[in-house]
Structure formats: structure tokens, C-alpha cells
PDB file of C-alpha atoms in Angstrom:
ATOM      1  CA  MET Q   1       0.000  -0.001   0.001  1.00 87.00           C
ATOM      2  CA  SER Q   2       1.104   3.549  -0.633  1.00 90.00           C
ATOM      3  CA  VAL Q   3       1.455   6.006   2.235  1.00 90.00           C
ATOM      4  CA  GLY Q   4      -1.604   7.840   0.895  1.00 91.00           C
ATOM      5  CA  GLN Q   5      -3.652   4.646   1.005  1.00 94.00           C
ATOM      6  CA  LEU Q   6      -2.475   3.989   4.552  1.00 91.00           C
ATOM      7  CA  VAL Q   7      -3.477   7.526   5.528  1.00 94.00           C
ATOM      8  CA  ILE Q   8      -6.993   6.873   4.207  1.00 95.00           C
ATOM      9  CA  ALA Q   9      -7.122   3.476   5.937  1.00 95.00           C
ATOM     10  CA  GLY Q  10      -6.006   5.160   9.157  1.00 94.00           C
ATOM     11  CA  GLY Q  11      -8.807   7.697   8.878  1.00 94.00           C
ATOM     12  CA  LEU Q  12     -11.362   4.975   8.239  1.00 95.00           C
ATOM     13  CA  SER Q  13     -10.098   3.039  11.262  1.00 95.00           C
ATOM     14  CA  ALA Q  14     -11.492   5.826  13.438  1.00 94.00           C
ATOM     15  CA  PHE Q  15     -15.099   4.786  12.745  1.00 95.00           C
ATOM     16  CA  PRO Q  16     -15.183   1.425  14.566  1.00 95.00           C
ATOM     17  CA  THR Q  17     -12.817   2.748  17.228  1.00 93.00           C
ATOM     18  CA  VAL Q  18     -14.999   5.738  18.048  1.00 94.00           C
ATOM     19  CA  LEU Q  19     -18.156   3.640  18.076  1.00 92.00           C
ATOM     20  CA  ILE Q  20     -16.681   1.644  20.946  1.00 92.00           C
ATOM     21  CA  MET Q  21     -14.632   4.405  22.573  1.00 91.00           C
ATOM     22  CA  ALA Q  22     -17.032   7.389  22.602  1.00 91.00           C
ATOM     23  CA  PRO Q  23     -18.980   6.414  25.742  1.00 93.00           C
ATOM     24  CA  SER Q  24     -15.805   5.862  27.769  1.00 92.00           C
ATOM     25  CA  GLU Q  25     -14.439   9.199  26.527  1.00 90.00           C
ATOM     26  CA  ARG Q  26     -17.557  10.989  27.780  1.00 91.00           C
ATOM     27  CA  ILE Q  27     -17.490   9.207  31.122  1.00 93.00           C
ATOM     28  CA  LYS Q  28     -13.757   9.866  31.539  1.00 92.00           C
ATOM     29  CA  CYS Q  29     -14.218  13.583  30.857  1.00 89.00           C
ATOM     30  CA  LEU Q  30     -17.090  13.887  33.334  1.00 89.00           C
ATOM     31  CA  LEU Q  31     -15.154  12.059  36.047  1.00 91.00           C
ATOM     32  CA  GLN Q  32     -12.063  14.232  35.440  1.00 88.00           C
ATOM     33  CA  ILE Q  33     -14.088  17.425  35.700  1.00 83.00           C
ATOM     34  CA  GLN Q  34     -15.741  16.379  38.952  1.00 83.00           C
ATOM     35  CA  ALA Q  35     -12.393  15.290  40.417  1.00 81.00           C
ATOM     36  CA  ASN Q  36     -10.990  18.765  39.741  1.00 78.00           C
ATOM     37  CA  ASP Q  37     -14.006  20.568  41.227  1.00 75.00           C
ATOM     38  CA  LYS Q  38     -13.516  20.518  45.012  1.00 78.00           C
ATOM     39  CA  SER Q  39     -16.344  23.021  45.588  1.00 82.00           C
ATOM     40  CA  LYS Q  40     -19.059  20.356  45.628  1.00 82.00           C
ATOM     41  CA  PRO Q  41     -19.348  16.645  46.375  1.00 84.00           C
ATOM     42  CA  PRO Q  42     -18.830  14.291  43.418  1.00 84.00           C
ATOM     43  CA  LYS Q  43     -21.950  13.511  41.408  1.00 87.00           C
ATOM     44  CA  TYR Q  44     -20.667  10.142  40.188  1.00 89.00           C
ATOM     45  CA  LYS Q  45     -19.206   7.407  42.393  1.00 90.00           C
ATOM     46  CA  SER Q  46     -17.649   5.300  39.625  1.00 91.00           C
ATOM     47  CA  MET Q  47     -17.557   4.798  35.864  1.00 92.00           C
ATOM     48  CA  MET Q  48     -20.526   2.455  36.042  1.00 94.00           C
ATOM     49  CA  HIS Q  49     -22.495   4.884  38.212  1.00 94.00           C
ATOM     50  CA  CYS Q  50     -21.733   7.663  35.742  1.00 92.00           C
ATOM     51  CA  ALA Q  51     -22.865   5.510  32.796  1.00 93.00           C
ATOM     52  CA  THR Q  52     -26.110   4.458  34.465  1.00 95.00           C
ATOM     53  CA  SER Q  53     -26.804   8.050  35.573  1.00 93.00           C
ATOM     54  CA  LEU Q  54     -26.231   9.374  32.054  1.00 91.00           C
ATOM     55  CA  HIS Q  55     -28.533   6.708  30.647  1.00 95.00           C
ATOM     56  CA  ALA Q  56     -31.220   7.511  33.216  1.00 95.00           C
ATOM     57  CA  GLU Q  57     -30.961  11.250  32.458  1.00 91.00           C
ATOM     58  CA  GLY Q  58     -30.926  11.133  28.664  1.00 90.00           C
ATOM     59  CA  GLY Q  59     -30.833   7.587  27.343  1.00 93.00           C
ATOM     60  CA  ILE Q  60     -28.216   6.213  24.995  1.00 93.00           C
ATOM     61  CA  ARG Q  61     -27.842   9.632  23.303  1.00 92.00           C
ATOM     62  CA  SER Q  62     -26.514  11.039  26.563  1.00 91.00           C
ATOM     63  CA  ILE Q  63     -23.884   8.304  26.803  1.00 92.00           C
ATOM     64  CA  TYR Q  64     -22.838   8.847  23.181  1.00 93.00           C
ATOM     65  CA  LYS Q  65     -22.859  12.664  23.400  1.00 91.00           C
ATOM     66  CA  GLY Q  66     -19.854  13.925  21.485  1.00 89.00           C
ATOM     67  CA  THR Q  67     -19.488  10.987  19.097  1.00 93.00           C
ATOM     68  CA  VAL Q  68     -19.403  13.174  15.986  1.00 93.00           C
ATOM     69  CA  ILE Q  69     -16.802  15.510  17.461  1.00 93.00           C
ATOM     70  CA  THR Q  70     -14.798  12.489  18.633  1.00 94.00           C
ATOM     71  CA  LEU Q  71     -14.780  11.357  15.004  1.00 95.00           C
ATOM     72  CA  ALA Q  72     -13.717  14.858  13.953  1.00 94.00           C
ATOM     73  CA  ARG Q  73     -10.778  14.455  16.352  1.00 94.00           C
ATOM     74  CA  ASP Q  74      -9.891  10.840  15.589  1.00 95.00           C
ATOM     75  CA  ILE Q  75     -10.121  10.795  11.795  1.00 96.00           C
ATOM     76  CA  PRO Q  76      -7.306  13.339  11.266  1.00 97.00           C
ATOM     77  CA  GLY Q  77      -5.444  11.972  14.281  1.00 96.00           C
ATOM     78  CA  SER Q  78      -5.499   8.426  12.921  1.00 96.00           C
ATOM     79  CA  MET Q  79      -4.574   9.642   9.459  1.00 97.00           C
ATOM     80  CA  ALA Q  80      -1.548  11.433  10.885  1.00 97.00           C
ATOM     81  CA  TYR Q  81      -0.705   8.469  13.136  1.00 96.00           C
ATOM     82  CA  PHE Q  82      -0.579   5.724  10.545  1.00 95.00           C
ATOM     83  CA  GLY Q  83       0.620   7.961   7.732  1.00 96.00           C
ATOM     84  CA  MET Q  84       3.534   9.366   9.719  1.00 97.00           C
ATOM     85  CA  TYR Q  85       4.555   5.920  10.954  1.00 96.00           C
ATOM     86  CA  GLU Q  86       4.736   4.498   7.439  1.00 94.00           C
ATOM     87  CA  PHE Q  87       6.318   7.623   5.969  1.00 96.00           C
ATOM     88  CA  ILE Q  88       9.124   7.654   8.549  1.00 95.00           C
ATOM     89  CA  LYS Q  89       9.661   3.893   8.250  1.00 93.00           C
ATOM     90  CA  ARG Q  90      10.040   4.239   4.495  1.00 93.00           C
ATOM     91  CA  GLN Q  91      12.333   7.261   4.785  1.00 93.00           C
ATOM     92  CA  LEU Q  92      14.551   5.499   7.307  1.00 93.00           C
ATOM     93  CA  SER Q  93      14.632   2.391   5.083  1.00 91.00           C
ATOM     94  CA  SER Q  94      15.694   4.508   2.131  1.00 90.00           C
ATOM     95  CA  TRP Q  95      18.405   6.270   4.130  1.00 90.00           C
ATOM     96  CA  GLN Q  96      19.697   2.926   5.400  1.00 88.00           C
ATOM     97  CA  GLY Q  97      19.643   1.371   1.918  1.00 87.00           C
ATOM     98  CA  LEU Q  98      17.056  -1.259   2.857  1.00 88.00           C
ATOM     99  CA  ASP Q  99      14.605  -2.598   0.295  1.00 85.00           C
ATOM    100  CA  ASN Q 100      12.018  -3.606   2.904  1.00 83.00           C
ATOM    101  CA  PRO Q 101      10.877  -1.277   5.725  1.00 78.00           C
ATOM    102  CA  ASN Q 102      10.155  -4.368   7.815  1.00 80.00           C
ATOM    103  CA  GLU Q 103      13.929  -4.924   8.078  1.00 83.00           C
ATOM    104  CA  LEU Q 104      14.447  -1.729  10.090  1.00 87.00           C
ATOM    105  CA  SER Q 105      16.239  -1.831  13.415  1.00 88.00           C
ATOM    106  CA  PHE Q 106      14.225  -1.579  16.591  1.00 89.00           C
ATOM    107  CA  SER Q 107      15.624   1.902  17.240  1.00 91.00           C
ATOM    108  CA  ALA Q 108      14.253   3.009  13.863  1.00 93.00           C
ATOM    109  CA  ILE Q 109      10.864   1.493  14.728  1.00 94.00           C
ATOM    110  CA  LEU Q 110      10.902   3.321  18.073  1.00 95.00           C
ATOM    111  CA  THR Q 111      11.682   6.571  16.267  1.00 95.00           C
ATOM    112  CA  ALA Q 112       8.915   6.109  13.692  1.00 96.00           C
ATOM    113  CA  GLY Q 113       6.406   5.142  16.384  1.00 96.00           C
ATOM    114  CA  GLY Q 114       7.313   8.084  18.576  1.00 97.00           C
ATOM    115  CA  PHE Q 115       6.925  10.607  15.788  1.00 97.00           C
ATOM    116  CA  ALA Q 116       3.664   8.950  14.718  1.00 97.00           C
ATOM    117  CA  GLY Q 117       2.246   9.513  18.197  1.00 97.00           C
ATOM    118  CA  MET Q 118       3.359  13.129  18.158  1.00 97.00           C
ATOM    119  CA  ALA Q 119       1.770  13.644  14.724  1.00 97.00           C
ATOM    120  CA  CYS Q 120      -1.474  12.140  15.989  1.00 97.00           C
ATOM    121  CA  TRP Q 121      -1.692  14.498  18.959  1.00 96.00           C
ATOM    122  CA  GLY Q 122      -0.553  17.456  16.891  1.00 96.00           C
ATOM    123  CA  ALA Q 123      -3.421  16.833  14.481  1.00 96.00           C
ATOM    124  CA  SER Q 124      -6.060  16.032  17.079  1.00 96.00           C
ATOM    125  CA  MET Q 125      -5.331  18.258  20.100  1.00 95.00           C
ATOM    126  CA  PRO Q 126      -7.454  21.297  19.108  1.00 96.00           C
ATOM    127  CA  MET Q 127     -10.498  19.124  18.423  1.00 95.00           C
ATOM    128  CA  ASP Q 128      -9.824  17.122  21.593  1.00 93.00           C
ATOM    129  CA  VAL Q 129     -10.052  20.312  23.657  1.00 94.00           C
ATOM    130  CA  VAL Q 130     -13.366  21.281  22.026  1.00 95.00           C
ATOM    131  CA  LYS Q 131     -14.677  17.702  22.413  1.00 92.00           C
ATOM    132  CA  SER Q 132     -13.873  17.567  26.108  1.00 91.00           C
ATOM    133  CA  ARG Q 133     -15.460  20.962  26.746  1.00 92.00           C
ATOM    134  CA  TYR Q 134     -18.554  19.944  24.778  1.00 92.00           C
ATOM    135  CA  GLN Q 135     -18.947  16.616  26.546  1.00 89.00           C
ATOM    136  CA  THR Q 136     -18.704  18.230  29.973  1.00 88.00           C
ATOM    137  CA  HIS Q 137     -20.640  21.439  29.298  1.00 89.00           C
ATOM    138  CA  SER Q 138     -23.304  22.212  31.913  1.00 85.00           C
ATOM    139  CA  ASN Q 139     -25.863  23.074  29.227  1.00 90.00           C
ATOM    140  CA  PRO Q 140     -27.016  19.814  27.599  1.00 84.00           C
ATOM    141  CA  ASN Q 141     -28.378  21.745  24.599  1.00 89.00           C
ATOM    142  CA  VAL Q 142     -25.202  23.643  23.728  1.00 93.00           C
ATOM    143  CA  SER Q 143     -23.798  23.050  20.243  1.00 95.00           C
ATOM    144  CA  VAL Q 144     -20.199  22.234  19.373  1.00 95.00           C
ATOM    145  CA  LEU Q 145     -19.947  25.542  17.515  1.00 96.00           C
ATOM    146  CA  GLU Q 146     -21.136  27.447  20.600  1.00 96.00           C
ATOM    147  CA  VAL Q 147     -18.558  25.638  22.752  1.00 95.00           C
ATOM    148  CA  TYR Q 148     -15.802  26.479  20.250  1.00 96.00           C
ATOM    149  CA  GLN Q 149     -16.832  30.124  19.960  1.00 97.00           C
ATOM    150  CA  GLY Q 150     -17.087  30.513  23.738  1.00 95.00           C
ATOM    151  CA  LEU Q 151     -13.708  28.884  24.272  1.00 95.00           C
ATOM    152  CA  VAL Q 152     -11.963  31.139  21.754  1.00 97.00           C
ATOM    153  CA  ARG Q 153     -13.794  34.263  22.990  1.00 97.00           C
ATOM    154  CA  GLU Q 154     -13.008  33.635  26.671  1.00 96.00           C
ATOM    155  CA  GLU Q 155      -9.560  32.022  26.480  1.00 96.00           C
ATOM    156  CA  GLY Q 156      -8.206  32.806  23.010  1.00 96.00           C
ATOM    157  CA  TYR Q 157      -7.013  30.470  20.296  1.00 96.00           C
ATOM    158  CA  SER Q 158      -4.145  29.279  22.482  1.00 95.00           C
ATOM    159  CA  ALA Q 159      -6.713  27.354  24.562  1.00 95.00           C
ATOM    160  CA  LEU Q 160      -7.040  24.951  21.621  1.00 96.00           C
ATOM    161  CA  VAL Q 161      -3.469  23.765  22.128  1.00 95.00           C
ATOM    162  CA  ARG Q 162      -3.223  24.079  25.891  1.00 91.00           C
ATOM    163  CA  GLY Q 163      -1.504  20.954  27.152  1.00 91.00           C
ATOM    164  CA  MET Q 164       0.151  20.211  23.806  1.00 94.00           C
ATOM    165  CA  ARG Q 165       3.695  20.095  25.188  1.00 94.00           C
ATOM    166  CA  PRO Q 166       3.041  17.419  27.848  1.00 94.00           C
ATOM    167  CA  ALA Q 167       0.869  15.479  25.393  1.00 94.00           C
ATOM    168  CA  LEU Q 168       3.692  15.396  22.838  1.00 95.00           C
ATOM    169  CA  ILE Q 169       6.288  14.509  25.464  1.00 96.00           C
ATOM    170  CA  ARG Q 170       4.111  11.590  26.614  1.00 96.00           C
ATOM    171  CA  ALA Q 171       3.161  10.597  23.063  1.00 96.00           C
ATOM    172  CA  PHE Q 172       6.695   9.899  21.896  1.00 97.00           C
ATOM    173  CA  PRO Q 173       7.658   7.113  24.324  1.00 97.00           C
ATOM    174  CA  ALA Q 174       4.124   5.715  24.592  1.00 97.00           C
ATOM    175  CA  ASN Q 175       3.698   5.311  20.851  1.00 96.00           C
ATOM    176  CA  ALA Q 176       7.287   4.261  20.301  1.00 97.00           C
ATOM    177  CA  ALA Q 177       6.556   1.395  22.692  1.00 97.00           C
ATOM    178  CA  CYS Q 178       3.218   0.663  20.996  1.00 95.00           C
ATOM    179  CA  PHE Q 179       4.715   0.306  17.527  1.00 95.00           C
ATOM    180  CA  PHE Q 180       7.755  -1.521  18.916  1.00 95.00           C
ATOM    181  CA  GLY Q 181       5.404  -4.093  20.465  1.00 95.00           C
ATOM    182  CA  MET Q 182       3.404  -4.363  17.249  1.00 92.00           C
ATOM    183  CA  GLU Q 183       6.492  -4.888  15.083  1.00 91.00           C
ATOM    184  CA  LEU Q 184       8.007  -7.335  17.579  1.00 90.00           C
ATOM    185  CA  SER Q 185       4.741  -9.305  17.565  1.00 92.00           C
ATOM    186  CA  ARG Q 186       4.617  -9.203  13.769  1.00 88.00           C
ATOM    187  CA  LYS Q 187       8.121 -10.684  13.577  1.00 86.00           C
ATOM    188  CA  ALA Q 188       7.351 -13.290  16.243  1.00 88.00           C
ATOM    189  CA  MET Q 189       4.253 -14.419  14.348  1.00 90.00           C
ATOM    190  CA  ALA Q 190       5.863 -14.388  10.887  1.00 82.00           C
ATOM    191  CA  PHE Q 191       5.694 -18.167  10.848  1.00 80.00           C
ATOM    192  CA  LEU Q 192       1.915 -17.870  10.395  1.00 81.00           C
ATOM    193  CA  ASP Q 193       2.318 -16.256   6.942  1.00 74.00           C
TER     194      ASP Q 193
END
């Protein structure tokens, strides 16, 4: 596959992922917000309590609130993630005179994986900020556009990338390890081909 095809495949991979992940994203955001608000007692006792409370308040739509914006975050993020990984692997292979990117050293795989994680967060961070604010907004009828406009009006455009530095610092080793594990597993299971 070409890098462009892998970028498209990466973007498409966001659909099944988000379908499964969106409820836990919403619950995680709500629990994080309540943990940071010491002015009142916590509304939710656990993830399960949060999920059942959301369902009781607004049905399945309440649990899946923010699914479309999660897709808007994850499609470009996944495109950047898989595209950058393959692009860097191929560049490193070319520089090392290798015909097959699967022959790269583990340090090259770690490098490609780390930069892939950074590319993912670089592409998805602004939408992640809007998504989190939307999913935790006190007004259940607020639109994503209203959340975005309010965020920019009150905190400026820099709010869209607040937390980028620690996210990128964490993304490099975490995703280097992820792709290292994937490539190590691929090599270990090569006998199945």
C-alpha cells in the first residue's frame, strides 16, 4: 500500500474505534471534571455509576454525546498516526539502503512510532479540547460551535493547544513502545504467513 492509502485506511479506522470508545471518553471527561471541582461533592461514584446516571438522564444519546466531534478528532489523528509511521519507516529504510521497511532496526521502529504519536496528537489536540469541553458542558443543549466560539472568545485560540507540550512529550515514548510491540509481535508471528 502507498502512504496515501495507509493515511486513508487510518482515517477509516477511526469509525469502529470511536463507536466503541465514545462512551468511555464521555465518562472519563465527566469524572475528570468532577475530580478537579472541590467546591461540591462528586456527582458520580464510579464509571458504572456515571454511565447508568447518564442513561437515566438522557438515554443512549446522553452516553454517546460527542461521538461526531470524537470522530472529527480521531479521523485526522489516525490519518496522521498511521501515515507518519509508514512515511518515517520508508524514509529510514531509504536512508539505510534497505529494500524492505520491515527490516528496520528496533531503534528506527521506536523513532517512527514516537513521531507517529506526536503527529497524531498534533493533528487532534485542538479538536480534543473542544470535544472535552462539549462533553462536559453544563448546558445539555449547547452546540459544538457554541462551545468552540465561547472557548476562543473567553480564552483565546491558544486554549485549543493548551496541554500540547506534555501530550507530545508523553506521546513519543508511549507510541514508540506501541509500535515496537506491534512490530516485535509481527516478527514473532511471521511463521503464520
